Amino acid sequence: MDEKNLMEAALFASGGPITDAQLKALINRSSAYVAQIMDQLIDEYRSRGSPLEIIRLDGKYVMQLKPEYSGKVMSVSPKELSPGVLRTLSIIAYYQPIFQNELVNIRGQSVYDHVAALLDRGLIEKTKEGRSFKITTTSAFCDYFGLTHGDVESIKKQIQEKAKMKKQTLTQWMEANVPEGDPFGAVKLLVPVQK
């Protein structure tokens, strides 16, 4: 495998800065060699007039959008979800269906904003039931984590089985199966896999 392509792929996949030491370990070469290859990549991106650039900051490298493009594409870029919103999603995923008033009792009044953000992303749905709303995950949630669509119990069992197969807790499995560069990497489920 071409080392320059591998380093470029690592920059793309990381979604953030990569240290010289990480690149060195990736290709098993010296810092001087890594710097030489990275200089080549920086020049290549600069010469082709790409909207992407590779920059070096304090021994780290990052692939990013050039500032003049950032504002123009903001409307189509995924919005980051706060850690609080992610914790709320983890509770919904594990305890679904859950009533919004139960969720408020567990997570507090901020749940209303969290639910709105998750609805906006299409990851949950809520239906009026009595004086509250019943909340469940959606097929978009299943697609996101590579689960087969089905009833709620089927989805929970799939998550638990996949985690057990890899000898992981539910939290570990969800964290390990987040698509590259996506904000759900921070999901922390509060309940371990039940045996």
PDB file of C-alpha atoms in Angstrom, residues 7-164:
ATOM      1  CA  MET A   7      -1.232   9.004   5.386  1.00  0.00           C
ATOM      2  CA  GLU A   8      -3.745  11.012   3.327  1.00  0.00           C
ATOM      3  CA  ALA A   9      -6.468   8.472   4.178  1.00  0.00           C
ATOM      4  CA  ALA A  10      -5.580   8.734   7.869  1.00  0.00           C
ATOM      5  CA  LEU A  11      -5.921  12.521   7.752  1.00  0.00           C
ATOM      6  CA  PHE A  12      -9.310  12.225   6.093  1.00  0.00           C
ATOM      7  CA  ALA A  13     -10.623   9.501   8.420  1.00  0.00           C
ATOM      8  CA  SER A  14      -9.453  11.135  11.636  1.00  0.00           C
ATOM      9  CA  GLY A  15     -11.727  14.148  11.347  1.00  0.00           C
ATOM     10  CA  GLY A  16      -9.195  16.086  13.418  1.00  0.00           C
ATOM     11  CA  PRO A  17      -5.493  16.606  14.031  1.00  0.00           C
ATOM     12  CA  ILE A  18      -3.059  13.694  13.792  1.00  0.00           C
ATOM     13  CA  THR A  19       0.293  13.863  15.525  1.00  0.00           C
ATOM     14  CA  ASP A  20       3.625  13.216  13.887  1.00  0.00           C
ATOM     15  CA  ALA A  21       3.998  10.224  16.234  1.00  0.00           C
ATOM     16  CA  GLN A  22       0.698   8.697  15.049  1.00  0.00           C
ATOM     17  CA  LEU A  23       1.719   9.001  11.402  1.00  0.00           C
ATOM     18  CA  LYS A  24       5.154   7.631  12.197  1.00  0.00           C
ATOM     19  CA  ALA A  25       3.586   4.576  13.855  1.00  0.00           C
ATOM     20  CA  LEU A  26       1.117   4.150  10.975  1.00  0.00           C
ATOM     21  CA  ILE A  27       3.805   3.725   8.336  1.00  0.00           C
ATOM     22  CA  ASN A  28       6.671   2.637  10.613  1.00  0.00           C
ATOM     23  CA  ARG A  29       9.063   5.333   9.371  1.00  0.00           C
ATOM     24  CA  SER A  30      11.099   8.209  10.833  1.00  0.00           C
ATOM     25  CA  SER A  31       9.784  11.664  11.683  1.00  0.00           C
ATOM     26  CA  ALA A  32      11.929  13.128   8.903  1.00  0.00           C
ATOM     27  CA  TYR A  33      10.299  10.791   6.359  1.00  0.00           C
ATOM     28  CA  VAL A  34       6.802  11.633   7.649  1.00  0.00           C
ATOM     29  CA  ALA A  35       7.582  15.361   7.371  1.00  0.00           C
ATOM     30  CA  GLN A  36       8.836  14.891   3.793  1.00  0.00           C
ATOM     31  CA  ILE A  37       5.675  13.040   2.710  1.00  0.00           C
ATOM     32  CA  MET A  38       3.431  15.521   4.496  1.00  0.00           C
ATOM     33  CA  ASP A  39       5.207  18.423   2.757  1.00  0.00           C
ATOM     34  CA  GLN A  40       4.455  16.708  -0.563  1.00  0.00           C
ATOM     35  CA  LEU A  41       0.770  16.328   0.338  1.00  0.00           C
ATOM     36  CA  ILE A  42       0.528  19.953   1.499  1.00  0.00           C
ATOM     37  CA  ASP A  43       2.023  21.106  -1.816  1.00  0.00           C
ATOM     38  CA  GLU A  44      -0.251  18.818  -3.864  1.00  0.00           C
ATOM     39  CA  TYR A  45      -3.404  20.169  -2.219  1.00  0.00           C
ATOM     40  CA  ARG A  46      -2.168  23.749  -2.628  1.00  0.00           C
ATOM     41  CA  SER A  47      -1.268  23.284  -6.320  1.00  0.00           C
ATOM     42  CA  ARG A  48      -4.539  21.673  -7.379  1.00  0.00           C
ATOM     43  CA  GLY A  49      -6.628  24.511  -5.967  1.00  0.00           C
ATOM     44  CA  SER A  50      -8.642  22.124  -3.829  1.00  0.00           C
ATOM     45  CA  PRO A  51     -11.191  23.471  -1.330  1.00  0.00           C
ATOM     46  CA  LEU A  52      -9.399  21.182   1.144  1.00  0.00           C
ATOM     47  CA  GLU A  53      -6.027  21.935   2.651  1.00  0.00           C
ATOM     48  CA  ILE A  54      -3.567  20.165   4.874  1.00  0.00           C
ATOM     49  CA  ILE A  55      -1.920  22.299   7.501  1.00  0.00           C
ATOM     50  CA  ARG A  56       0.768  21.698  10.096  1.00  0.00           C
ATOM     51  CA  LEU A  57       0.369  23.063  13.633  1.00  0.00           C
ATOM     52  CA  ASP A  58       2.724  22.263  16.504  1.00  0.00           C
ATOM     53  CA  GLY A  59       3.759  18.799  15.322  1.00  0.00           C
ATOM     54  CA  LYS A  60       0.225  17.911  14.235  1.00  0.00           C
ATOM     55  CA  TYR A  61      -1.372  17.743  10.799  1.00  0.00           C
ATOM     56  CA  VAL A  62      -4.992  18.345   9.917  1.00  0.00           C
ATOM     57  CA  MET A  63      -7.039  18.128   6.731  1.00  0.00           C
ATOM     58  CA  GLN A  64      -9.685  20.829   6.667  1.00  0.00           C
ATOM     59  CA  LEU A  65     -11.868  23.003   4.471  1.00  0.00           C
ATOM     60  CA  LYS A  66     -10.326  26.283   3.447  1.00  0.00           C
ATOM     61  CA  PRO A  67     -11.954  29.158   5.365  1.00  0.00           C
ATOM     62  CA  GLU A  68     -13.524  30.692   2.247  1.00  0.00           C
ATOM     63  CA  TYR A  69     -15.554  27.485   1.716  1.00  0.00           C
ATOM     64  CA  SER A  70     -16.607  26.847   5.320  1.00  0.00           C
ATOM     65  CA  GLY A  71     -19.385  29.423   5.468  1.00  0.00           C
ATOM     66  CA  LYS A  72     -20.792  28.395   2.100  1.00  0.00           C
ATOM     67  CA  VAL A  73     -21.277  24.716   3.006  1.00  0.00           C
ATOM     68  CA  MET A  74     -22.360  25.145   6.636  1.00  0.00           C
ATOM     69  CA  SER A  75     -26.012  24.435   5.790  1.00  0.00           C
ATOM     70  CA  VAL A  76     -25.208  20.916   4.517  1.00  0.00           C
ATOM     71  CA  SER A  77     -22.663  19.886   7.124  1.00  0.00           C
ATOM     72  CA  PRO A  78     -23.792  17.677  10.009  1.00  0.00           C
ATOM     73  CA  LYS A  79     -24.456  19.537  13.202  1.00  0.00           C
ATOM     74  CA  GLU A  80     -22.632  18.420  16.301  1.00  0.00           C
ATOM     75  CA  LEU A  81     -24.735  17.133  19.145  1.00  0.00           C
ATOM     76  CA  SER A  82     -23.752  18.082  22.674  1.00  0.00           C
ATOM     77  CA  PRO A  83     -22.764  15.422  25.196  1.00  0.00           C
ATOM     78  CA  GLY A  84     -26.059  16.025  27.024  1.00  0.00           C
ATOM     79  CA  VAL A  85     -28.074  15.332  23.875  1.00  0.00           C
ATOM     80  CA  LEU A  86     -26.030  12.182  23.262  1.00  0.00           C
ATOM     81  CA  ARG A  87     -26.687  10.913  26.802  1.00  0.00           C
ATOM     82  CA  THR A  88     -30.401  11.506  26.271  1.00  0.00           C
ATOM     83  CA  LEU A  89     -30.244   9.520  23.009  1.00  0.00           C
ATOM     84  CA  SER A  90     -28.497   6.645  24.773  1.00  0.00           C
ATOM     85  CA  ILE A  91     -31.280   6.439  27.360  1.00  0.00           C
ATOM     86  CA  ILE A  92     -33.926   6.518  24.626  1.00  0.00           C
ATOM     87  CA  ALA A  93     -32.139   3.786  22.644  1.00  0.00           C
ATOM     88  CA  TYR A  94     -31.861   1.453  25.601  1.00  0.00           C
ATOM     89  CA  TYR A  95     -35.205   2.016  27.316  1.00  0.00           C
ATOM     90  CA  GLN A  96     -37.411   2.579  24.274  1.00  0.00           C
ATOM     91  CA  PRO A  97     -40.254   3.068  24.156  1.00  0.00           C
ATOM     92  CA  ILE A  98     -39.891   5.669  26.882  1.00  0.00           C
ATOM     93  CA  PHE A  99     -42.317   8.401  27.795  1.00  0.00           C
ATOM     94  CA  GLN A 100     -41.055  11.943  27.620  1.00  0.00           C
ATOM     95  CA  ASN A 101     -42.141  12.636  31.214  1.00  0.00           C
ATOM     96  CA  GLU A 102     -40.026   9.642  32.386  1.00  0.00           C
ATOM     97  CA  LEU A 103     -37.109  11.001  30.390  1.00  0.00           C
ATOM     98  CA  VAL A 104     -37.551  14.395  32.067  1.00  0.00           C
ATOM     99  CA  ASN A 105     -37.487  12.676  35.476  1.00  0.00           C
ATOM    100  CA  ILE A 106     -34.199  10.985  34.570  1.00  0.00           C
ATOM    101  CA  ARG A 107     -32.432  13.796  32.682  1.00  0.00           C
ATOM    102  CA  GLY A 108     -34.139  17.019  33.790  1.00  0.00           C
ATOM    103  CA  GLN A 109     -35.847  19.878  31.953  1.00  0.00           C
ATOM    104  CA  SER A 110     -33.130  20.067  29.293  1.00  0.00           C
ATOM    105  CA  VAL A 111     -34.707  16.947  27.751  1.00  0.00           C
ATOM    106  CA  TYR A 112     -37.176  19.112  25.837  1.00  0.00           C
ATOM    107  CA  ASP A 113     -34.325  20.754  23.912  1.00  0.00           C
ATOM    108  CA  HIS A 114     -32.532  17.417  23.495  1.00  0.00           C
ATOM    109  CA  VAL A 115     -35.630  15.762  22.047  1.00  0.00           C
ATOM    110  CA  ALA A 116     -36.084  18.668  19.614  1.00  0.00           C
ATOM    111  CA  ALA A 117     -32.480  18.275  18.395  1.00  0.00           C
ATOM    112  CA  LEU A 118     -32.860  14.502  17.962  1.00  0.00           C
ATOM    113  CA  LEU A 119     -36.161  14.906  16.122  1.00  0.00           C
ATOM    114  CA  ASP A 120     -34.469  17.428  13.830  1.00  0.00           C
ATOM    115  CA  ARG A 121     -31.809  14.840  12.966  1.00  0.00           C
ATOM    116  CA  GLY A 122     -34.473  12.186  12.384  1.00  0.00           C
ATOM    117  CA  LEU A 123     -32.969   9.816  14.958  1.00  0.00           C
ATOM    118  CA  ILE A 124     -36.078   9.568  17.137  1.00  0.00           C
ATOM    119  CA  GLU A 125     -39.809   9.912  16.755  1.00  0.00           C
ATOM    120  CA  LYS A 126     -42.442  10.772  19.302  1.00  0.00           C
ATOM    121  CA  THR A 127     -46.149  10.104  19.347  1.00  0.00           C
ATOM    122  CA  LYS A 128     -48.739  11.627  21.662  1.00  0.00           C
ATOM    123  CA  GLU A 129     -49.996   9.132  24.194  1.00  0.00           C
ATOM    124  CA  GLY A 130     -52.154  10.362  27.047  1.00  0.00           C
ATOM    125  CA  ARG A 131     -50.611  13.412  28.664  1.00  0.00           C
ATOM    126  CA  SER A 132     -47.090  12.691  27.423  1.00  0.00           C
ATOM    127  CA  PHE A 133     -45.240  11.522  24.314  1.00  0.00           C
ATOM    128  CA  LYS A 134     -43.879   8.036  23.659  1.00  0.00           C
ATOM    129  CA  ILE A 135     -40.365   8.225  22.193  1.00  0.00           C
ATOM    130  CA  THR A 136     -38.532   5.575  20.146  1.00  0.00           C
ATOM    131  CA  THR A 137     -35.569   5.487  17.787  1.00  0.00           C
ATOM    132  CA  THR A 138     -36.159   5.562  14.020  1.00  0.00           C
ATOM    133  CA  SER A 139     -34.955   3.626  11.009  1.00  0.00           C
ATOM    134  CA  ALA A 140     -32.340   6.397  10.572  1.00  0.00           C
ATOM    135  CA  PHE A 141     -30.947   5.382  13.968  1.00  0.00           C
ATOM    136  CA  CYS A 142     -30.807   1.740  12.774  1.00  0.00           C
ATOM    137  CA  ASP A 143     -29.106   2.746   9.528  1.00  0.00           C
ATOM    138  CA  TYR A 144     -26.612   4.771  11.481  1.00  0.00           C
ATOM    139  CA  PHE A 145     -25.565   1.840  13.659  1.00  0.00           C
ATOM    140  CA  GLY A 146     -25.954  -0.838  10.971  1.00  0.00           C
ATOM    141  CA  LEU A 147     -28.956  -2.518  12.576  1.00  0.00           C
ATOM    142  CA  THR A 148     -31.806  -4.301  10.810  1.00  0.00           C
ATOM    143  CA  HIS A 149     -35.040  -2.369  11.017  1.00  0.00           C
ATOM    144  CA  GLY A 150     -37.759  -4.000  13.050  1.00  0.00           C
ATOM    145  CA  ASP A 151     -39.668  -3.718  16.273  1.00  0.00           C
ATOM    146  CA  VAL A 152     -38.124  -2.100  19.339  1.00  0.00           C
ATOM    147  CA  GLU A 153     -37.330  -5.386  21.082  1.00  0.00           C
ATOM    148  CA  SER A 154     -35.625  -6.710  17.957  1.00  0.00           C
ATOM    149  CA  ILE A 155     -33.441  -3.606  17.753  1.00  0.00           C
ATOM    150  CA  LYS A 156     -32.461  -3.842  21.444  1.00  0.00           C
ATOM    151  CA  LYS A 157     -31.651  -7.559  21.035  1.00  0.00           C
ATOM    152  CA  GLN A 158     -29.514  -6.884  17.947  1.00  0.00           C
ATOM    153  CA  ILE A 159     -27.502  -4.262  19.830  1.00  0.00           C
ATOM    154  CA  GLN A 160     -27.061  -6.603  22.808  1.00  0.00           C
ATOM    155  CA  GLU A 161     -26.111  -9.601  20.634  1.00  0.00           C
ATOM    156  CA  LYS A 162     -23.573  -7.634  18.630  1.00  0.00           C
ATOM    157  CA  ALA A 163     -22.018  -6.357  21.838  1.00  0.00           C
ATOM    158  CA  LYS A 164     -21.919  -9.847  23.392  1.00  0.00           C
TER     159      LYS A 164
END
